[in-house]
PDB file of C-alpha atoms in Angstrom:
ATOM      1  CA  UNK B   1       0.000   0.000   0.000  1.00 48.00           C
ATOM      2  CA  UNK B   2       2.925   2.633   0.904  1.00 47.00           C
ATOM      3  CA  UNK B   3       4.409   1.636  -2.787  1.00 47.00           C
ATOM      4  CA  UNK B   4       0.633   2.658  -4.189  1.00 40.00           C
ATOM      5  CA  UNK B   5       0.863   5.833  -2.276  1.00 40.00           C
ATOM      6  CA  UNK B   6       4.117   6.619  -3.084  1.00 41.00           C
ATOM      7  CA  UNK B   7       3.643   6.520  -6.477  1.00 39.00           C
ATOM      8  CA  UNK B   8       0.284   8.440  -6.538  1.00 40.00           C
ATOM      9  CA  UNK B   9       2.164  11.220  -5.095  1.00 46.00           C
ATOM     10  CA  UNK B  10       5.017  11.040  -7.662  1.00 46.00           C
ATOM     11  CA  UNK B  11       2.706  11.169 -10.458  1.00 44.00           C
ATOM     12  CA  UNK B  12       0.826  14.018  -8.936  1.00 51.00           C
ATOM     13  CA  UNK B  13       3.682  15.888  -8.866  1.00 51.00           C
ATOM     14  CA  UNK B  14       4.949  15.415 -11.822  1.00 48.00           C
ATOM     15  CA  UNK B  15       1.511  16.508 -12.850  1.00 48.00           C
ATOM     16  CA  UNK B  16       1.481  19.543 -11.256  1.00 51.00           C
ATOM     17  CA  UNK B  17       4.847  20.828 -12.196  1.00 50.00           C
ATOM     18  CA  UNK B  18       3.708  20.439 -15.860  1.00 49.00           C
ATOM     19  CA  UNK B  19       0.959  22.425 -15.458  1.00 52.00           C
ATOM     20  CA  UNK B  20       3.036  25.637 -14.656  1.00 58.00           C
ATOM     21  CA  UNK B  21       2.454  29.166 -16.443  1.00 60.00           C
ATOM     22  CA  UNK B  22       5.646  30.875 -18.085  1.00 61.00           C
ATOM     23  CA  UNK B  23       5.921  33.189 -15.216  1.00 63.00           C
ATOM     24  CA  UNK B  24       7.149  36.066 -17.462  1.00 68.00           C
ATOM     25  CA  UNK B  25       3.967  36.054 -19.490  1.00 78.00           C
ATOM     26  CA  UNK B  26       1.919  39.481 -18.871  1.00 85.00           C
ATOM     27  CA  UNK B  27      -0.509  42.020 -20.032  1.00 90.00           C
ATOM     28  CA  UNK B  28      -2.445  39.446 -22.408  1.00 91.00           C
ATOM     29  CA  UNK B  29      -5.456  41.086 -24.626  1.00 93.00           C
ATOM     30  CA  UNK B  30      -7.648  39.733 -27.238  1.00 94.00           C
ATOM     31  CA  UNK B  31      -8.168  42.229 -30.334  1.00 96.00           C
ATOM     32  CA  UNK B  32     -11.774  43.674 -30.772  1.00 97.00           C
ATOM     33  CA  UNK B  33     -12.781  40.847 -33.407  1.00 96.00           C
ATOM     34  CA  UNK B  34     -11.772  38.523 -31.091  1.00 95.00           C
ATOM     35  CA  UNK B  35      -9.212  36.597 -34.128  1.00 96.00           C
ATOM     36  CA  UNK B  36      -6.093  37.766 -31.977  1.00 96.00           C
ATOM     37  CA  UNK B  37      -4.290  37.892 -28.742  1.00 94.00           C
ATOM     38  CA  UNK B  38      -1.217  40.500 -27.830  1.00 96.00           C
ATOM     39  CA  UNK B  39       1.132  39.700 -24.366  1.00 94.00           C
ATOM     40  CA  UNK B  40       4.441  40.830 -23.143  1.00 94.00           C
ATOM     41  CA  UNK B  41       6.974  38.334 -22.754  1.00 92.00           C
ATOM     42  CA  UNK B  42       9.833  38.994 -21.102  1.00 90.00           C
ATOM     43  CA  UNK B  43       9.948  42.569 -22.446  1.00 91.00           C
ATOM     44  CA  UNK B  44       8.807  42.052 -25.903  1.00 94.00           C
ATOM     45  CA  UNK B  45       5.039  41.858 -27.507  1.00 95.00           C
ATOM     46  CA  UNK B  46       3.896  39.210 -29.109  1.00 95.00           C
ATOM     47  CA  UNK B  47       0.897  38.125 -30.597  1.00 95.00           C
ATOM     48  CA  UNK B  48      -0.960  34.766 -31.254  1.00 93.00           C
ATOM     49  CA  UNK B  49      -4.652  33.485 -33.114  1.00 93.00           C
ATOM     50  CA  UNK B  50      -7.342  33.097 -30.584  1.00 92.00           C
ATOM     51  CA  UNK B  51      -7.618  29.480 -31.598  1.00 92.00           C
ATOM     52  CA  UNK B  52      -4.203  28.532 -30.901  1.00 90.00           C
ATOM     53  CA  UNK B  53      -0.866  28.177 -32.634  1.00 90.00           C
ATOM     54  CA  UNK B  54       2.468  29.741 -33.109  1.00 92.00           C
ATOM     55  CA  UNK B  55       3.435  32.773 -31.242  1.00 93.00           C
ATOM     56  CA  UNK B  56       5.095  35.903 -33.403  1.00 95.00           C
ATOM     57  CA  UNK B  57       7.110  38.430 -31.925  1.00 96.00           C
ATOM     58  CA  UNK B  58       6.735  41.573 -33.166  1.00 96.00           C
ATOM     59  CA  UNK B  59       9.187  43.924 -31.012  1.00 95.00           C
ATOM     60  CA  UNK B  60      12.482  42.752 -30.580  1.00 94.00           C
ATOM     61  CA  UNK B  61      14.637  45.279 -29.154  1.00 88.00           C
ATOM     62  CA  UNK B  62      16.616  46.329 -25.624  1.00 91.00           C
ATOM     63  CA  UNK B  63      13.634  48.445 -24.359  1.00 93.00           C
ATOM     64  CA  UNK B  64      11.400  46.903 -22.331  1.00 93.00           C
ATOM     65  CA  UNK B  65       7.738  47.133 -24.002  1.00 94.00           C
ATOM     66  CA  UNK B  66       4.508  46.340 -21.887  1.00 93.00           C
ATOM     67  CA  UNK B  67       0.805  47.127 -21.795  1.00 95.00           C
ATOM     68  CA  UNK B  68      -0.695  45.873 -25.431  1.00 96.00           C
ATOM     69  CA  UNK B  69      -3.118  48.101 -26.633  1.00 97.00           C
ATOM     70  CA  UNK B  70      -5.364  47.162 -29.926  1.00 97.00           C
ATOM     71  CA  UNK B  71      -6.780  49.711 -31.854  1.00 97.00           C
ATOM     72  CA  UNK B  72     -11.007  49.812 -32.340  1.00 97.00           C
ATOM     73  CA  UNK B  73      -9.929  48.214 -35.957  1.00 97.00           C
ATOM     74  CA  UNK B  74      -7.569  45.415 -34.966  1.00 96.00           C
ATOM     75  CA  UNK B  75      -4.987  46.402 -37.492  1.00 97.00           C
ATOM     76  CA  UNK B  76      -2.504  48.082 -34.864  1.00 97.00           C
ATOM     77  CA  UNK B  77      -1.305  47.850 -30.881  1.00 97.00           C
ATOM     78  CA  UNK B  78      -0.024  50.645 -28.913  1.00 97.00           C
ATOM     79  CA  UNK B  79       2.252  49.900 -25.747  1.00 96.00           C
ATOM     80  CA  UNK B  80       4.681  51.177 -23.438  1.00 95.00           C
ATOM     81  CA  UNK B  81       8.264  51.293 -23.571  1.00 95.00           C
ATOM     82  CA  UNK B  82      10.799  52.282 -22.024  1.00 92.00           C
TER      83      UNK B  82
END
């Protein structure tokens, strides 16, 4: 029985150590027609399809940029930077 135990609690936390956020990810926003969503990422803003997929970065730079902003069309995102 300790064996059975022992391994339930192995596998739960194994479980629950997969199941960890990227601790850097911030400031997430879906765009007004709801296709798109803009975070920060360790200091750059990225953006990703509301169904899923690849992430794209679209500032790349030493600044730190923050605070993803869409526009009422969708078509651009203010932020802050330093």
């Amino acid at each position: 029985m300790r064996k059975v135990l022992l391994l339930c609690a192995a596998l739960f936390a194994m479980a629950a150590g997969a199941q960890q956020t990227p601790r850097w990810l911030r400031n997430s926003t879906i765009s007004p027609d709801g296709k798109t969503i803009a975070f920060t990422y360790m200091g750059d803003i990225f953006t990703v399809d509301a169904t899923g997929g690849s992430a794209r970065q679209i500032t790349s730079h030493d600044a730190y940029d923050t605070q993803p902003v869409w526009s009422p069309d969708s078509k651009q995102i203010a932020f802050a930077s330093t």
